[in-house]
CSV table of C-alpha atoms in Angstrom, one decimal:
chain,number,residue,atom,x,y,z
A,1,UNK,CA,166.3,79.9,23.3
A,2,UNK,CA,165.7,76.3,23.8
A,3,UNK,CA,162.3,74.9,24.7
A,4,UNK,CA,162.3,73.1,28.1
A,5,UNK,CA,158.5,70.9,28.2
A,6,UNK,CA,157.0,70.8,31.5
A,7,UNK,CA,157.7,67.9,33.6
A,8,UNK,CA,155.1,65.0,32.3
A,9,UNK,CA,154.9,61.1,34.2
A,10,UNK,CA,153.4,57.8,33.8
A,11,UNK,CA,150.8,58.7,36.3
A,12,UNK,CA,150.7,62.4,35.8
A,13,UNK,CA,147.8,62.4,39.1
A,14,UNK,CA,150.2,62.0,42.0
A,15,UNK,CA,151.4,64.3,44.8
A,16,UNK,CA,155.0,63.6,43.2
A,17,UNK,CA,154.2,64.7,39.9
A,18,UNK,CA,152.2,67.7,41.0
A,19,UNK,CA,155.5,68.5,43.7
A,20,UNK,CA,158.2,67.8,40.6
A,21,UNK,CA,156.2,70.7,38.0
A,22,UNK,CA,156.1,73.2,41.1
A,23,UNK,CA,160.1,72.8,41.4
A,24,UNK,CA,160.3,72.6,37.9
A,25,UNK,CA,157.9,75.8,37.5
A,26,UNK,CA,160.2,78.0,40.8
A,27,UNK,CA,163.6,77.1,39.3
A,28,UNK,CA,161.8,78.4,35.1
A,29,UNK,CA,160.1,81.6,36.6
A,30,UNK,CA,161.3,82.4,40.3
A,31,UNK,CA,157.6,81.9,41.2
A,32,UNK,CA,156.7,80.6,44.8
A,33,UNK,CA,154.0,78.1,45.6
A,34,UNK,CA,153.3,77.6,48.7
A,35,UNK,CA,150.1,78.8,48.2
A,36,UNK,CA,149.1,76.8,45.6
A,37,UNK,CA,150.9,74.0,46.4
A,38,UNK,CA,148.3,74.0,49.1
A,39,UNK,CA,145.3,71.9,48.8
A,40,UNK,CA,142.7,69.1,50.5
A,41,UNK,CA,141.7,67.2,47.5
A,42,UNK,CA,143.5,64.2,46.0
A,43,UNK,CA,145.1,64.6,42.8
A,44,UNK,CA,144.0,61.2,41.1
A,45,UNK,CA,140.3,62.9,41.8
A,46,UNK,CA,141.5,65.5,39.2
A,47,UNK,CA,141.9,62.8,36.0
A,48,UNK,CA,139.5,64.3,33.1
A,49,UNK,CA,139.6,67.7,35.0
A,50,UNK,CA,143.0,69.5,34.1
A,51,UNK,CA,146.3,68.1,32.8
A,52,UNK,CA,150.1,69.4,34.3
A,53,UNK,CA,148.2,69.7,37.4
A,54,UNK,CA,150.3,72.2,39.8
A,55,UNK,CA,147.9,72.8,42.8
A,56,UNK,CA,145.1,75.2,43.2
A,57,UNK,CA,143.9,78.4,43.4
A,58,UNK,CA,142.0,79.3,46.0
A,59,UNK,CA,138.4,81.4,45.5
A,60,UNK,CA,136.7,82.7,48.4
A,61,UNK,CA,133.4,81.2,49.1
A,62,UNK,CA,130.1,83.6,50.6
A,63,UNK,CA,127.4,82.1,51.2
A,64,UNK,CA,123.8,84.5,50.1
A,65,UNK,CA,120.4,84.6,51.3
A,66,UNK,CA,118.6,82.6,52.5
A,67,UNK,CA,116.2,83.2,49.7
A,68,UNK,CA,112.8,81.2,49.5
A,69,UNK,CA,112.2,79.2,46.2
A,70,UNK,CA,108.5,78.1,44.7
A,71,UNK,CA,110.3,76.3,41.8
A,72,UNK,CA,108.9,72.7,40.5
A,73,UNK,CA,112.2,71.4,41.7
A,74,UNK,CA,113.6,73.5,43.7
A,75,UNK,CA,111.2,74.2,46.9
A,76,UNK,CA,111.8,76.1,50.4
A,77,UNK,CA,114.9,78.2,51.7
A,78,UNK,CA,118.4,77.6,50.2
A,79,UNK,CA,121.9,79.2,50.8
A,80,UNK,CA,123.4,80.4,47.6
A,81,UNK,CA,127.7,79.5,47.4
A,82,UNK,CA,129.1,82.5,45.7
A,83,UNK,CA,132.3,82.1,44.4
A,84,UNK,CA,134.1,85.7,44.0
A,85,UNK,CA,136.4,88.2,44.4
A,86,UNK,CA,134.2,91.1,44.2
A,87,UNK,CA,133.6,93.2,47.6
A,88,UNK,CA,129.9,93.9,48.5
A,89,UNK,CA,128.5,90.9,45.5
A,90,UNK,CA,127.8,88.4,48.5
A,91,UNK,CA,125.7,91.3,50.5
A,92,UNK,CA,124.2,93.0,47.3
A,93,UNK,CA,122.7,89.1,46.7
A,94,UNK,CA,121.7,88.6,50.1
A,95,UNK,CA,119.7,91.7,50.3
A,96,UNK,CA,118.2,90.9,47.2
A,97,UNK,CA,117.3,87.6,48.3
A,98,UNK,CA,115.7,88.9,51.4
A,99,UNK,CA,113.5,91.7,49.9
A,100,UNK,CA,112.4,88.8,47.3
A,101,UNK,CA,111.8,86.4,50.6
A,102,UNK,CA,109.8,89.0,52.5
A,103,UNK,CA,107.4,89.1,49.5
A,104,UNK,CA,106.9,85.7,49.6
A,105,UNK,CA,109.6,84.4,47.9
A,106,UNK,CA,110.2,83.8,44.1
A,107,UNK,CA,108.4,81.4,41.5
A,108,UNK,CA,111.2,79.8,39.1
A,109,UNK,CA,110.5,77.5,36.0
A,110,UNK,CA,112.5,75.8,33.0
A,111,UNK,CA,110.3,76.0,30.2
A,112,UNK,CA,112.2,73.4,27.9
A,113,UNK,CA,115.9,72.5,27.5
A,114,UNK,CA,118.2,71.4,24.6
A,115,UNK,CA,121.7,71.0,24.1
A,116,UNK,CA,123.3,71.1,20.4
A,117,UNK,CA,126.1,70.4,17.5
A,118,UNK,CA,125.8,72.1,14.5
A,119,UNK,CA,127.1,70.0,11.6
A,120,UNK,CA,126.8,71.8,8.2
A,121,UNK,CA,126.7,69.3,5.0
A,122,UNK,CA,127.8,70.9,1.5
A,123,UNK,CA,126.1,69.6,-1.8
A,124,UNK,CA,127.0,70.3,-5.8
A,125,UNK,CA,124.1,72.8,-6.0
A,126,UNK,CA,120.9,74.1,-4.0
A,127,UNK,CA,118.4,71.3,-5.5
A,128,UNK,CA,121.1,68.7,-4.1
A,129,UNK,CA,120.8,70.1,-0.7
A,130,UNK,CA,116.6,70.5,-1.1
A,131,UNK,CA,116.6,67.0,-1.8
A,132,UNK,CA,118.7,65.8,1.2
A,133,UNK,CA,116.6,68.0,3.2
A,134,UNK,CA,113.7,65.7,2.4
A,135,UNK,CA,115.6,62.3,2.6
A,136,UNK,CA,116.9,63.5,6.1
A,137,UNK,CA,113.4,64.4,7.5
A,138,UNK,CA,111.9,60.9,5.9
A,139,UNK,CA,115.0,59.0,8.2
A,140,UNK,CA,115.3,61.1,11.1
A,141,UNK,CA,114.0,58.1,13.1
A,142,UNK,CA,117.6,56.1,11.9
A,143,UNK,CA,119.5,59.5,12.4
A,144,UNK,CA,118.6,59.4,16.2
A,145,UNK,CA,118.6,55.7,16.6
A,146,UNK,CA,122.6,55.9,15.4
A,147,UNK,CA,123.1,59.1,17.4
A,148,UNK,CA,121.3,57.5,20.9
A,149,UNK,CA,124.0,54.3,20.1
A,150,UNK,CA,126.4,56.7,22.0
A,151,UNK,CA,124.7,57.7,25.5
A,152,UNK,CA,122.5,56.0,27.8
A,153,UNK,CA,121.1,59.9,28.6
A,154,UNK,CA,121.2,61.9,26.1
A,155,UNK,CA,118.1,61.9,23.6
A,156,UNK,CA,117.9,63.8,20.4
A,157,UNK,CA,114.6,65.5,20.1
A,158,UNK,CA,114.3,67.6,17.0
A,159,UNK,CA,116.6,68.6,13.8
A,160,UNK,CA,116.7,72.5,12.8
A,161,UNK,CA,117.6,73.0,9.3
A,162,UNK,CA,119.1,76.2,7.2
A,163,UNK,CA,119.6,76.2,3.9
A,164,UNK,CA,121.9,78.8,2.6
A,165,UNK,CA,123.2,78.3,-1.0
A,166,UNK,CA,124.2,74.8,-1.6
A,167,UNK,CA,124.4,74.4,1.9
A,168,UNK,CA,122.9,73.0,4.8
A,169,UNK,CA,123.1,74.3,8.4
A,170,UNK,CA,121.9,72.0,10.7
A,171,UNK,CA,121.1,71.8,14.5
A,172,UNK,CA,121.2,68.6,16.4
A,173,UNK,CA,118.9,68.9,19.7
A,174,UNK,CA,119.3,67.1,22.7
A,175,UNK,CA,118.2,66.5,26.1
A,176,UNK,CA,121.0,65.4,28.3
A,177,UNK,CA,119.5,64.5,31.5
A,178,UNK,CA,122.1,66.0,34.2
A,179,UNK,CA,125.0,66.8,32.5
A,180,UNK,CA,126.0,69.7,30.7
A,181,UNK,CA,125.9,67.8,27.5
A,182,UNK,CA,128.5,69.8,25.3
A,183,UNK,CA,130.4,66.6,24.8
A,184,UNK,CA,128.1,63.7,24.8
A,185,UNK,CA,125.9,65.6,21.3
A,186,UNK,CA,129.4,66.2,19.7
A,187,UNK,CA,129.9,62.2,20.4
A,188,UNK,CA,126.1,61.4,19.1
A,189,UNK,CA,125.8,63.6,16.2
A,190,UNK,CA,129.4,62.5,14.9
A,191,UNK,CA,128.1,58.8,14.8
A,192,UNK,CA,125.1,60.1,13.7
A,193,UNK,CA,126.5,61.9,10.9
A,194,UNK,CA,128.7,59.1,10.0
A,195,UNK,CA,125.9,57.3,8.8
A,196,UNK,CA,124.6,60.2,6.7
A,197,UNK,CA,127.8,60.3,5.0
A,198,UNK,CA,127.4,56.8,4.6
A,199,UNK,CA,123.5,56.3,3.3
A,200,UNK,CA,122.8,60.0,2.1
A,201,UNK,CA,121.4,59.6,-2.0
A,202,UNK,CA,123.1,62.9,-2.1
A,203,UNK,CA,126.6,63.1,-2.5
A,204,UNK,CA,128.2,65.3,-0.1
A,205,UNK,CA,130.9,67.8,-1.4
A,206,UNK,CA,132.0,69.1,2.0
A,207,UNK,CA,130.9,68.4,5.5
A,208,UNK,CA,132.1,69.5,9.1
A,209,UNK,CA,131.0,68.3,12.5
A,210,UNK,CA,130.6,71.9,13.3
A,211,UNK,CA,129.4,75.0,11.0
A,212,UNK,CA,129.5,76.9,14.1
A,213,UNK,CA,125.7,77.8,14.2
A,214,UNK,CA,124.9,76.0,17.7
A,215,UNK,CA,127.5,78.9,19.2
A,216,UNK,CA,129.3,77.4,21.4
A,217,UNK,CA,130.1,79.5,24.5
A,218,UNK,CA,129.5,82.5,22.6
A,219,UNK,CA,126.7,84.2,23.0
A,220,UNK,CA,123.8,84.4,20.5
A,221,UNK,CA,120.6,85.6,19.2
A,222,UNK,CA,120.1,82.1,17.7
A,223,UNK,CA,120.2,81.4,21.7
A,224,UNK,CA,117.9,83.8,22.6
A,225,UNK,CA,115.1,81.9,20.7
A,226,UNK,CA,115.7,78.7,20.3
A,227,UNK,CA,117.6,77.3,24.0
A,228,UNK,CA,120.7,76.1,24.3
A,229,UNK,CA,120.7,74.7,28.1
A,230,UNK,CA,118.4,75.5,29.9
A,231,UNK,CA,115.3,78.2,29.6
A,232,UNK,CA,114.7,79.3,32.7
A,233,UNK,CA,112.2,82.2,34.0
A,234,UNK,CA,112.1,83.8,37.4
A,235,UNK,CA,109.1,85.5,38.9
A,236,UNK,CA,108.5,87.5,42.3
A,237,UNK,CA,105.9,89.9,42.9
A,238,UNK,CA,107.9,92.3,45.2
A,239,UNK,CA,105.9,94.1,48.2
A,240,UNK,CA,105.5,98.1,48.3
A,241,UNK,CA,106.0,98.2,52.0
A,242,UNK,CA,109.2,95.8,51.3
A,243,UNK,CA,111.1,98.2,48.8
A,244,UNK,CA,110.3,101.2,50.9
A,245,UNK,CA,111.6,99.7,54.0
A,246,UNK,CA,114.7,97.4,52.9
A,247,UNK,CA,115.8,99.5,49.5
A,248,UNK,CA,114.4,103.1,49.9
A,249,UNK,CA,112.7,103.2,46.6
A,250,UNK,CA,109.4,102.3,45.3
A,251,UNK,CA,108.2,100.4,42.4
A,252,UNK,CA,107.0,103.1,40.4
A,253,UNK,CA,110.8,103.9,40.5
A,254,UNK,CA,112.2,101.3,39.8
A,255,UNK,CA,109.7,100.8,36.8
A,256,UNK,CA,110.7,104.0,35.4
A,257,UNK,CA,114.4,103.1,35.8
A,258,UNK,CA,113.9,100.1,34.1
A,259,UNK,CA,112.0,102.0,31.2
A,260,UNK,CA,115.2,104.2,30.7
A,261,UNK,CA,118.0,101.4,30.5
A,262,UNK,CA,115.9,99.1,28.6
A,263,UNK,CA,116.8,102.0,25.7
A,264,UNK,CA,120.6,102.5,27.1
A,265,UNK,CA,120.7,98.0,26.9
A,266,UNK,CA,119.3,98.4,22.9
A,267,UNK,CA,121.8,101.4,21.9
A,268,UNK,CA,124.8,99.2,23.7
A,269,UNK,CA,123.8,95.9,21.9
A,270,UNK,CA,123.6,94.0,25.2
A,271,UNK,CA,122.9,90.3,25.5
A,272,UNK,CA,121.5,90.9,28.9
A,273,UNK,CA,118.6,93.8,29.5
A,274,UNK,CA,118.9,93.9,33.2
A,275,UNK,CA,121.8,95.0,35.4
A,276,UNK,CA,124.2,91.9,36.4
A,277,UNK,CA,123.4,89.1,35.4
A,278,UNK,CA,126.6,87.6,34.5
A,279,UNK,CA,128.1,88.7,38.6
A,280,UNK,CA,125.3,85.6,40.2
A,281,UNK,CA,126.3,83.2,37.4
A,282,UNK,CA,129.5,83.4,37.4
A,283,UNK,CA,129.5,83.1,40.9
A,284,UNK,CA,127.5,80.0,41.7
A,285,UNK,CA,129.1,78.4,38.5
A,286,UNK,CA,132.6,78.2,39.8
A,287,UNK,CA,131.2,77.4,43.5
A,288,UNK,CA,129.2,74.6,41.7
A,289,UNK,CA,131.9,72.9,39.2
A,290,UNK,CA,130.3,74.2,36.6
A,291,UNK,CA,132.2,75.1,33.0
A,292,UNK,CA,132.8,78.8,34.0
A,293,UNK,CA,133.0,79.8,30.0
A,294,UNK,CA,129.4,78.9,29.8
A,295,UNK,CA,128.3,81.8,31.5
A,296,UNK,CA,129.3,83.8,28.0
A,297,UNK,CA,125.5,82.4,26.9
A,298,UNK,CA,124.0,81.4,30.3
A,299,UNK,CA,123.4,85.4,31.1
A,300,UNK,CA,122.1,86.2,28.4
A,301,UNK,CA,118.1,87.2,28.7
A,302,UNK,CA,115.3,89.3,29.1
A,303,UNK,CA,113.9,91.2,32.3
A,304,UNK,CA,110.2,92.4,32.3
A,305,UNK,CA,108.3,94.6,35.2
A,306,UNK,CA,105.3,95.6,35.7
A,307,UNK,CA,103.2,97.5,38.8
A,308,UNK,CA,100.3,95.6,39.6
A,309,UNK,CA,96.7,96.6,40.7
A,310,UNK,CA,97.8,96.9,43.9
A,311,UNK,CA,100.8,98.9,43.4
A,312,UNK,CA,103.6,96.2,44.2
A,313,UNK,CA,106.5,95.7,41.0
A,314,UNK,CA,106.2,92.4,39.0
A,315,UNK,CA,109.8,91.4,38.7
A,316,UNK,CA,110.7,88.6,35.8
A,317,UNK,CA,113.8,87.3,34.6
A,318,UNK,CA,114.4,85.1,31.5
A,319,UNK,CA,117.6,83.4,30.7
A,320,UNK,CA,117.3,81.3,27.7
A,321,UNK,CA,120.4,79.3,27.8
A,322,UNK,CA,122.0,78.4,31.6
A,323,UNK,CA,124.1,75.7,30.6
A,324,UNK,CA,124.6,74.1,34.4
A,325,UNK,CA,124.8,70.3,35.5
A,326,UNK,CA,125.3,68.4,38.6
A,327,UNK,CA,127.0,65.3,37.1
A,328,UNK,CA,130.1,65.5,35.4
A,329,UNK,CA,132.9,67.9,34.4
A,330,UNK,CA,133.8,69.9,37.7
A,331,UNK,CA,130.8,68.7,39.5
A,332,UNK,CA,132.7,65.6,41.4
A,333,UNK,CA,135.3,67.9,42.7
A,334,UNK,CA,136.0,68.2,46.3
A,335,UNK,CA,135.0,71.7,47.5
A,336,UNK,CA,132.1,71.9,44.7
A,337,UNK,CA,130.7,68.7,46.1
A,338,UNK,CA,130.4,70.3,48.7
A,339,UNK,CA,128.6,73.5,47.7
A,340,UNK,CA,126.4,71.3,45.3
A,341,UNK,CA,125.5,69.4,48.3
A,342,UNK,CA,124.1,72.6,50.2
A,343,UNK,CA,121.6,73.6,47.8
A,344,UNK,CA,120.9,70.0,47.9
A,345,UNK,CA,121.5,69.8,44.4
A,346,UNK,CA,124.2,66.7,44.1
A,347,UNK,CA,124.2,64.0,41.8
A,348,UNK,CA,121.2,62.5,39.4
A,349,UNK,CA,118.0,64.5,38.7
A,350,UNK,CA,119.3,67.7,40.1
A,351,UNK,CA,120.0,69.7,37.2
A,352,UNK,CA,116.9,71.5,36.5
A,353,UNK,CA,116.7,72.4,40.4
A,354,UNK,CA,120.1,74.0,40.1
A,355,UNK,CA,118.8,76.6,37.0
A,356,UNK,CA,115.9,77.0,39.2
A,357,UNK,CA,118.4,78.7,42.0
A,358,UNK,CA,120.5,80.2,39.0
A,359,UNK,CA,117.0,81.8,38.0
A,360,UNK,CA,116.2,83.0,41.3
A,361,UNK,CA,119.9,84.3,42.0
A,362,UNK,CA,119.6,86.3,38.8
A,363,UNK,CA,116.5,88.1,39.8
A,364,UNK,CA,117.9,88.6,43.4
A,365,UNK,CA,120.7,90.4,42.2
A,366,UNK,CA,119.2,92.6,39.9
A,367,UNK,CA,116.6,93.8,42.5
A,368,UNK,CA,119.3,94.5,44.9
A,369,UNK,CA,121.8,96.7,42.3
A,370,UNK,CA,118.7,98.3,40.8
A,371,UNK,CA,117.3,99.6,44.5
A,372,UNK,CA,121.2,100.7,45.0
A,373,UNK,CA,121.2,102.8,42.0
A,374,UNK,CA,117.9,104.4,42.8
A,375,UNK,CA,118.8,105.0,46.6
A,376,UNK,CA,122.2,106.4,45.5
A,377,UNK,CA,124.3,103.8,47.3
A,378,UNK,CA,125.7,102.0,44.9
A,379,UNK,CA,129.6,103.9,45.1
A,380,UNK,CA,128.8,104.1,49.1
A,381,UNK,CA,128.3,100.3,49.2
A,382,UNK,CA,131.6,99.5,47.3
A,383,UNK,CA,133.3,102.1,49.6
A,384,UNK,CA,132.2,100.6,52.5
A,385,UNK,CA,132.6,96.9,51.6
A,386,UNK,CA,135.0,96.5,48.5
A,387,UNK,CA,138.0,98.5,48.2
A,388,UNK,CA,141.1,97.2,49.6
A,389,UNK,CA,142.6,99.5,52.4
């Protein structure tokens, strides 16, 4: 068989070029596209997006909630963008968000924030690598002034170190300001490492930009306890009288449930110990532009409850690492403009009030599918609202 390349240009961002791969495409495979040939946005807005750009597909868009927010960023009532496929997700949120609201609403904060590269340096023996351990703590002050060269944002706060035979693991961290950062630490550490390689007294046997510790968009228990993105807790205190009314459960039930599949979540090995987290991420992220294979370590977390004195469930939700930003990557787009725009969440210094709403999603959802579970209407929900007929 001979190899026939997809249709490439000098200005591969044009309606012509996009036009000349879908004929190309129909006359290869015998695939239509009207559909995707179908679209509102420009394609020069796509440059640094996608390459061999064809079209679109298209993702319906619910909107959830409203659901009211004490975050220190994100403050008062916001409507959630869900991005998904998924019958019944949009209404499982909402009613979530409502029983939270009723109860005065939920309390969301990022604790701290870092973004990484791993590089991992090599030495003749274990002494060699003790010994750079120490030079490279004495000149971390030139190790971030070369690795700040590179970005007018991002700062790097703190070295981790490993030592494993005659090797060093290593964990750059940085604060991005509000982008994602993935890219801009691989930029600064790779200066930065280029004048390790240059200065170190140590001579270096083996080094690699990367030795895979930071995990990137896999998940971790490295990310678990020490952040990668964003560590973000959500609180609400939810109301007897609430869960009786709008869920048909109680907290006492919902505590014992939660006592139950906390040991189900351990024998599984699950990054996540509540129900769903990964269904409100994933959602929001591709309404928002965000990098939809982040949500591999964004879900990951913690849930805790607790009944209080006056019988009502304390409800928290820890994610560790939502990797989410409001500049950059597919943030600019057209239609996630837009849905960045309604949480009031586009452009500079929004970032952290977008994992607050992550945050408060999270806990949303989980309160909703937990009182469906109880009230034995979770299969009648999808019945009613997500099977195709």
């Amino acid at each position: 068989m001979t190899r026939t390349p997809i249709p490439r240009f000098e200005d591969n961002y044009t309606e012509q070029a996009a036009q000349s791969r879908r004929d190309f495409l129909a006359e290869q495979t015998g695939a239509s596209f009207e559909h995707t040939g179908t679209y509102s946005l420009p394609p020069e807005s796509l440059k640094s997006n996608t390459e061999n750009f064809i079209g679109v597909v298209q993702m319906p868009v619910g909107v959830a909630g409203p659901v009211l927010i004490h975050g220190e960023h994100a403050q008062g009532w916001f409507y959630v963008p869900l991005a998904t496929t998924e019958g019944t997700l949009v209404a499982s949120y909402s009613r979530g968000m409502r029983m939270v609201s009723e109860s005065g609403g939920v309390k969301v904060t990022v604790a701290e924030e870092f973004m990484q590269r791993a590089p991992l340096f090599e030495f003749d023996d274990a002494r060699a690598a003790l010994r750079f351990l120490k030079w490279a703590e004495e000149n971390l002050s030139n190790i971030k002034a070369e690795a700040e060269k590179t970005t007018g944002f991002g700062k790097l706060v703190h070295i981790q170190t490993w030592q494993v035979a005659r090797m060093v693991y290593t964990r750059f961290n940085y604060t991005t300001g509000d982008a994602a950062g993935q890219n801009m630490c691989g930029k600064a550490t790779h200066a930065a490492c280029q004048w390790i390689l240059k200065n170190s007294p140590e001579a270096i046997s083996y080094f690699a930009l990367s030795g895979a510790i930071e995990t990137d968009k896999k998940h971790s228990h490295m990310n678990l306890l020490h952040s990668r993105g964003k560590r973000v807790i959500a609180e609400a205190t939810i109301k007897r009288e609430v869960l009786q009314r709008l869920a048909r459960t109680t907290p006492e039930t919902i505590f014992k449930q939660r006592q139950r599949s906390a040991i189900g979540a351990q024998l599984a090995g699950s990054a996540y110990s509540g129900p769903h987290s990964a269904n409100g991420i994933a959602a929001l992220f591709i309404a928002t532009g965000q990098d939809e294979a982040n949500v591999v370590e964004s879900h990951a977390g913690m849930v805790f409850m607790d009944i209080t004195a006056d019988g009502d469930l304390y409800f928290s939700v820890t994610l560790p690492s939502v990797i989410c930003a409001t500049k950059g990557g597919g943030t600019g787009l057209a239609t996630q403009a837009e849905c960045l725009k309604m949480l009031g969440c586009e452009g500079t210094g929004k970032a952290r009030k977008l994992a607050e709403i992550v945050g408060a999603t999270v806990l949303a959802g989980d309160l909703s599918l937990l009182s469906a579970i109880l009230a034995d209407e979770w299969v009648s929900s999808h019945d009613a609202y997500g099977r195709n007929r």
